[in-house]
């Protein structure tokens, strides 16, 4: 008998390893992995490149006007074992991860029209279930009926170190201080924004992975998964 397909919603703070874990779960279960942070980053990148920012301030009307011309899609990249993001058919996976985008994405993700557009797209992507989706509002807004909801946390310093290693390995010149500042300010912005703030859904399981390997997290998750699908 085929196991029933479910939705696994993973929310939590930035740089908690949500995407790494979500990707590993998707590979193990043969599910589709959807990184919703990448979608907000894509809109932020497009907004940056199309004059919607002046002196770090966002022009909301300009972003709203740009929304209609942004088409976001994912294409599976076998080398990475995950999907790369495309904006209007143009590869954008690497550019959306820059510190410039990280610094302005909260301003874009707090705009109601942006959230409406992306939430609708995410709901459509998960309509056949069999997806692992990570973000900030998946278990609360996008799929409140998800069969499994995880809320991930980790010590901010541990998170900043992980991000630092990731960026410097790619050759980005960043300092630990600016990364830690970015992690803390994004936590704050995510939790205090008016629309869909980051919060743990009442029925979400909390996972603090500060000192856990992906293997340990997976063992913990699989115990729970088996109980849900059996
Ligand atoms: O997961 P990430 O750090 O790549 O996400 C980038 C930003 O997008 C993050 O600062 C918060 C925002 N975001 C959001 O508001 N809602 C989501 N579902 C996913 C991300």
Short mmCIF file of C-alpha atoms and ligand atoms in Angstrom, two decimals:
data_model
loop_
_atom_site.label_atom_id
_atom_site.label_comp_id
_atom_site.label_asym_id
_atom_site.label_seq_id
_atom_site.Cartn_x
_atom_site.Cartn_y
_atom_site.Cartn_z
CA UNK A 1 0.00 0.00 0.00
CA UNK A 2 1.29 3.44 -0.88
CA UNK A 3 1.98 5.71 2.10
CA UNK A 4 -0.25 8.74 2.18
CA UNK A 5 1.32 11.98 1.01
CA UNK A 6 1.31 14.81 3.47
CA UNK A 7 2.47 18.39 3.87
CA UNK A 8 5.44 19.04 6.10
CA UNK A 9 5.61 22.69 7.16
CA UNK A 10 8.90 23.94 8.60
CA UNK A 11 9.01 27.40 10.14
CA UNK A 12 11.53 29.14 12.33
CA UNK A 13 14.19 31.78 12.67
CA UNK A 14 16.60 32.71 9.89
CA UNK A 15 19.72 30.59 9.35
CA UNK A 16 18.46 27.75 11.55
CA UNK A 17 19.23 25.17 8.92
CA UNK A 18 15.55 24.93 7.91
CA UNK A 19 16.31 24.56 4.22
CA UNK A 20 19.10 22.03 4.75
CA UNK A 21 16.81 19.92 6.91
CA UNK A 22 13.77 20.35 4.65
CA UNK A 23 15.87 19.32 1.64
CA UNK A 24 17.13 16.20 3.47
CA UNK A 25 13.57 15.21 4.46
CA UNK A 26 12.32 15.73 0.90
CA UNK A 27 15.14 13.56 -0.51
CA UNK A 28 14.42 10.82 2.02
CA UNK A 29 10.67 10.76 1.39
CA UNK A 30 10.75 11.50 -2.35
CA UNK A 31 8.90 14.75 -1.72
CA UNK A 32 9.22 18.14 -3.41
CA UNK A 33 11.13 20.72 -1.38
CA UNK A 34 9.98 24.34 -1.59
CA UNK A 35 12.12 27.10 -0.12
CA UNK A 36 9.68 29.98 0.35
CA UNK A 37 12.42 32.30 1.66
CA UNK A 38 13.94 32.08 -1.82
CA UNK A 39 10.67 33.45 -3.23
CA UNK A 40 10.74 36.52 -0.92
CA UNK A 41 14.42 36.95 -1.76
CA UNK A 42 13.61 36.84 -5.47
CA UNK A 43 11.08 39.65 -5.11
CA UNK A 44 13.58 41.64 -3.03
CA UNK A 45 16.31 41.16 -5.65
CA UNK A 46 14.00 42.26 -8.44
CA UNK A 47 12.92 45.28 -6.38
CA UNK A 48 16.58 46.21 -5.76
CA UNK A 49 17.41 45.92 -9.43
CA UNK A 50 14.38 47.92 -10.53
CA UNK A 51 14.74 51.05 -8.46
CA UNK A 52 12.40 50.24 -5.58
CA UNK A 53 15.02 51.12 -2.96
CA UNK A 54 16.51 54.52 -2.19
CA UNK A 55 18.94 54.92 0.72
CA UNK A 56 17.84 51.57 2.19
CA UNK A 57 14.19 52.61 2.21
CA UNK A 58 11.65 50.68 0.19
CA UNK A 59 9.13 52.32 -2.10
CA UNK A 60 6.05 50.17 -1.47
CA UNK A 61 4.05 51.47 -4.43
CA UNK A 62 6.95 50.71 -6.74
CA UNK A 63 7.20 47.13 -5.38
CA UNK A 64 3.45 46.67 -5.78
CA UNK A 65 3.65 47.92 -9.36
CA UNK A 66 6.58 45.58 -10.09
CA UNK A 67 4.77 42.51 -8.69
CA UNK A 68 2.72 41.97 -11.84
CA UNK A 69 5.83 41.63 -13.95
CA UNK A 70 7.62 39.13 -11.69
CA UNK A 71 7.21 35.51 -12.58
CA UNK A 72 8.90 33.12 -10.17
CA UNK A 73 9.62 29.50 -11.01
CA UNK A 74 11.78 26.63 -9.75
CA UNK A 75 13.75 24.15 -11.84
CA UNK A 76 15.30 21.04 -10.39
CA UNK A 77 19.10 21.07 -10.40
CA UNK A 78 20.37 17.48 -10.11
CA UNK A 79 23.85 18.69 -9.08
CA UNK A 80 22.46 20.35 -5.97
CA UNK A 81 19.67 17.86 -5.43
CA UNK A 82 17.30 20.84 -5.07
CA UNK A 83 15.53 23.36 -7.23
CA UNK A 84 17.06 26.64 -8.36
CA UNK A 85 14.95 29.75 -8.54
CA UNK A 86 14.32 31.70 -11.75
CA UNK A 87 12.90 35.18 -12.13
CA UNK A 88 11.13 35.65 -15.45
CA UNK A 89 13.01 32.61 -16.72
CA UNK A 90 16.43 33.97 -15.66
CA UNK A 91 18.57 31.96 -13.20
CA UNK A 92 18.77 33.84 -9.88
CA UNK A 93 19.68 31.21 -7.28
CA UNK A 94 23.06 32.68 -6.37
CA UNK A 95 22.18 36.36 -6.58
CA UNK A 96 19.28 36.02 -4.12
CA UNK A 97 21.69 34.85 -1.38
CA UNK A 98 23.85 38.02 -1.28
CA UNK A 99 24.11 40.12 1.87
CA UNK A 100 22.49 43.05 -0.02
CA UNK A 101 19.37 40.97 -0.57
CA UNK A 102 19.47 39.65 3.03
CA UNK A 103 19.58 43.22 4.29
CA UNK A 104 16.53 44.39 2.37
CA UNK A 105 14.32 41.30 2.20
CA UNK A 106 12.45 42.01 5.45
CA UNK A 107 11.23 45.32 4.02
CA UNK A 108 9.81 43.54 1.01
CA UNK A 109 8.34 40.57 2.89
CA UNK A 110 6.32 42.90 5.13
CA UNK A 111 4.32 44.25 2.16
CA UNK A 112 0.80 42.72 2.10
CA UNK A 113 0.57 42.47 -1.69
CA UNK A 114 3.88 40.58 -1.83
CA UNK A 115 2.70 38.08 0.77
CA UNK A 116 -0.66 37.61 -0.97
CA UNK A 117 0.97 36.80 -4.27
CA UNK A 118 3.56 34.43 -2.82
CA UNK A 119 1.18 32.64 -0.43
CA UNK A 120 -1.21 31.91 -3.34
CA UNK A 121 1.68 30.53 -5.38
CA UNK A 122 2.87 28.37 -2.46
CA UNK A 123 -0.62 26.98 -1.87
CA UNK A 124 -0.82 26.05 -5.52
CA UNK A 125 2.58 24.33 -5.38
CA UNK A 126 1.43 22.19 -2.45
CA UNK A 127 -2.05 21.35 -3.71
CA UNK A 128 -1.16 17.70 -4.45
CA UNK A 129 0.62 17.36 -1.09
CA UNK A 130 3.93 15.44 -0.94
CA UNK A 131 5.86 18.65 -0.22
CA UNK A 132 8.24 19.91 2.42
CA UNK A 133 7.93 23.68 2.58
CA UNK A 134 10.08 25.92 4.74
CA UNK A 135 9.54 29.53 5.70
CA UNK A 136 8.07 31.68 8.46
CA UNK A 137 4.29 31.32 8.07
CA UNK A 138 3.84 27.90 6.48
CA UNK A 139 2.20 26.19 9.47
CA UNK A 140 0.21 29.28 10.45
CA UNK A 141 -0.94 30.83 7.16
CA UNK A 142 0.02 28.90 4.02
CA UNK A 143 -0.92 25.39 5.19
CA UNK A 144 -2.63 25.59 8.60
CA UNK A 145 -3.83 22.04 7.86
CA UNK A 146 -0.31 20.61 7.33
CA UNK A 147 -0.07 17.14 8.86
CA UNK A 148 3.37 17.86 10.33
CA UNK A 149 4.53 21.26 11.56
CA UNK A 150 8.02 21.91 12.87
CA UNK A 151 9.25 25.10 14.47
CA UNK A 152 13.04 25.36 14.37
CA UNK A 153 15.20 27.46 16.64
CA UNK A 154 18.93 27.72 17.38
CA UNK A 155 21.21 30.02 19.33
CA UNK A 156 21.74 33.27 17.30
CA UNK A 157 25.55 32.97 17.59
CA UNK A 158 25.49 29.40 16.27
CA UNK A 159 23.27 30.55 13.41
CA UNK A 160 25.55 33.48 12.54
CA UNK A 161 28.57 31.16 12.50
CA UNK A 162 26.81 28.81 10.09
CA UNK A 163 25.87 31.65 7.76
CA UNK A 164 29.37 33.10 7.97
CA UNK A 165 30.93 29.78 6.93
CA UNK A 166 28.45 29.45 4.07
CA UNK A 167 29.13 32.93 2.69
CA UNK A 168 32.91 32.94 3.14
CA UNK A 169 33.13 29.50 1.51
CA UNK A 170 31.55 31.12 -1.56
CA UNK A 171 34.17 33.88 -1.44
CA UNK A 172 31.90 36.66 -0.08
CA UNK A 173 33.80 39.16 2.06
CA UNK A 174 31.66 39.54 5.16
CA UNK A 175 32.39 39.89 8.85
CA UNK A 176 30.98 37.84 11.72
CA UNK A 177 29.66 41.07 13.27
CA UNK A 178 27.59 42.06 10.27
CA UNK A 179 26.18 38.55 9.93
CA UNK A 180 25.18 38.39 13.60
CA UNK A 181 23.60 41.82 13.30
CA UNK A 182 21.66 40.69 10.23
CA UNK A 183 20.46 37.48 11.94
CA UNK A 184 19.25 39.39 15.03
CA UNK A 185 17.59 42.19 13.08
CA UNK A 186 15.80 39.73 10.78
CA UNK A 187 14.49 37.75 13.80
CA UNK A 188 13.14 40.99 15.19
CA UNK A 189 11.60 42.07 11.87
CA UNK A 190 10.08 38.61 11.26
CA UNK A 191 8.49 38.47 14.71
CA UNK A 192 7.16 42.00 14.86
CA UNK A 193 5.82 42.60 11.35
CA UNK A 194 2.08 43.25 11.20
CA UNK A 195 1.12 40.67 8.62
CA UNK A 196 1.83 36.99 9.27
CA UNK A 197 4.55 37.51 11.89
CA UNK A 198 6.79 34.59 12.69
CA UNK A 199 5.23 32.54 15.46
CA UNK A 200 5.08 28.93 16.43
CA UNK A 201 1.75 27.33 15.45
CA UNK A 202 0.02 25.84 18.51
CA UNK A 203 0.31 22.37 17.03
CA UNK A 204 3.96 22.69 15.87
CA UNK A 205 6.75 20.60 17.35
CA UNK A 206 9.74 22.64 18.45
CA UNK A 207 13.24 21.63 17.39
CA UNK A 208 16.27 23.44 18.81
CA UNK A 209 19.14 22.22 16.65
CA UNK A 210 21.97 24.38 18.07
CA UNK A 211 23.95 21.27 18.93
CA UNK A 212 22.36 18.61 16.74
CA UNK A 213 23.65 17.14 13.50
CA UNK A 214 21.34 16.70 10.51
CA UNK A 215 21.45 12.92 11.16
CA UNK A 216 20.23 13.41 14.73
CA UNK A 217 17.48 15.74 13.57
CA UNK A 218 16.46 13.22 10.93
CA UNK A 219 16.22 10.37 13.45
CA UNK A 220 14.03 12.56 15.67
CA UNK A 221 11.85 13.56 12.71
CA UNK A 222 11.38 10.03 11.32
CA UNK A 223 10.01 8.78 14.64
CA UNK A 224 7.34 11.43 14.44
CA UNK A 225 6.69 10.99 10.71
CA UNK A 226 6.03 7.26 11.09
CA UNK A 227 3.46 7.89 13.79
CA UNK A 228 1.65 10.39 11.55
CA UNK A 229 1.48 8.36 8.33
CA UNK A 230 0.81 4.94 9.87
O1 LIG B 1 14.54 31.75 4.88
P1 LIG B 1 15.28 32.99 4.35
O2 LIG B 1 16.22 33.57 5.36
O3 LIG B 1 15.93 32.75 3.04
O4 LIG B 1 14.12 34.06 4.12
C1 LIG B 1 14.37 35.33 3.61
C2 LIG B 1 13.42 36.34 4.21
O5 LIG B 1 12.08 36.14 3.73
C3 LIG B 1 13.33 36.35 5.72
O6 LIG B 1 13.98 37.49 6.25
C4 LIG B 1 11.86 36.39 6.05
C5 LIG B 1 11.14 36.28 4.76
N1 LIG B 1 10.21 35.14 4.71
C6 LIG B 1 8.91 35.35 5.06
O7 LIG B 1 8.55 36.45 5.47
N2 LIG B 1 8.00 34.34 4.95
C7 LIG B 1 8.37 33.13 4.51
N3 LIG B 1 7.46 32.16 4.41
C8 LIG B 1 9.72 32.89 4.16
C9 LIG B 1 10.63 33.92 4.30
#
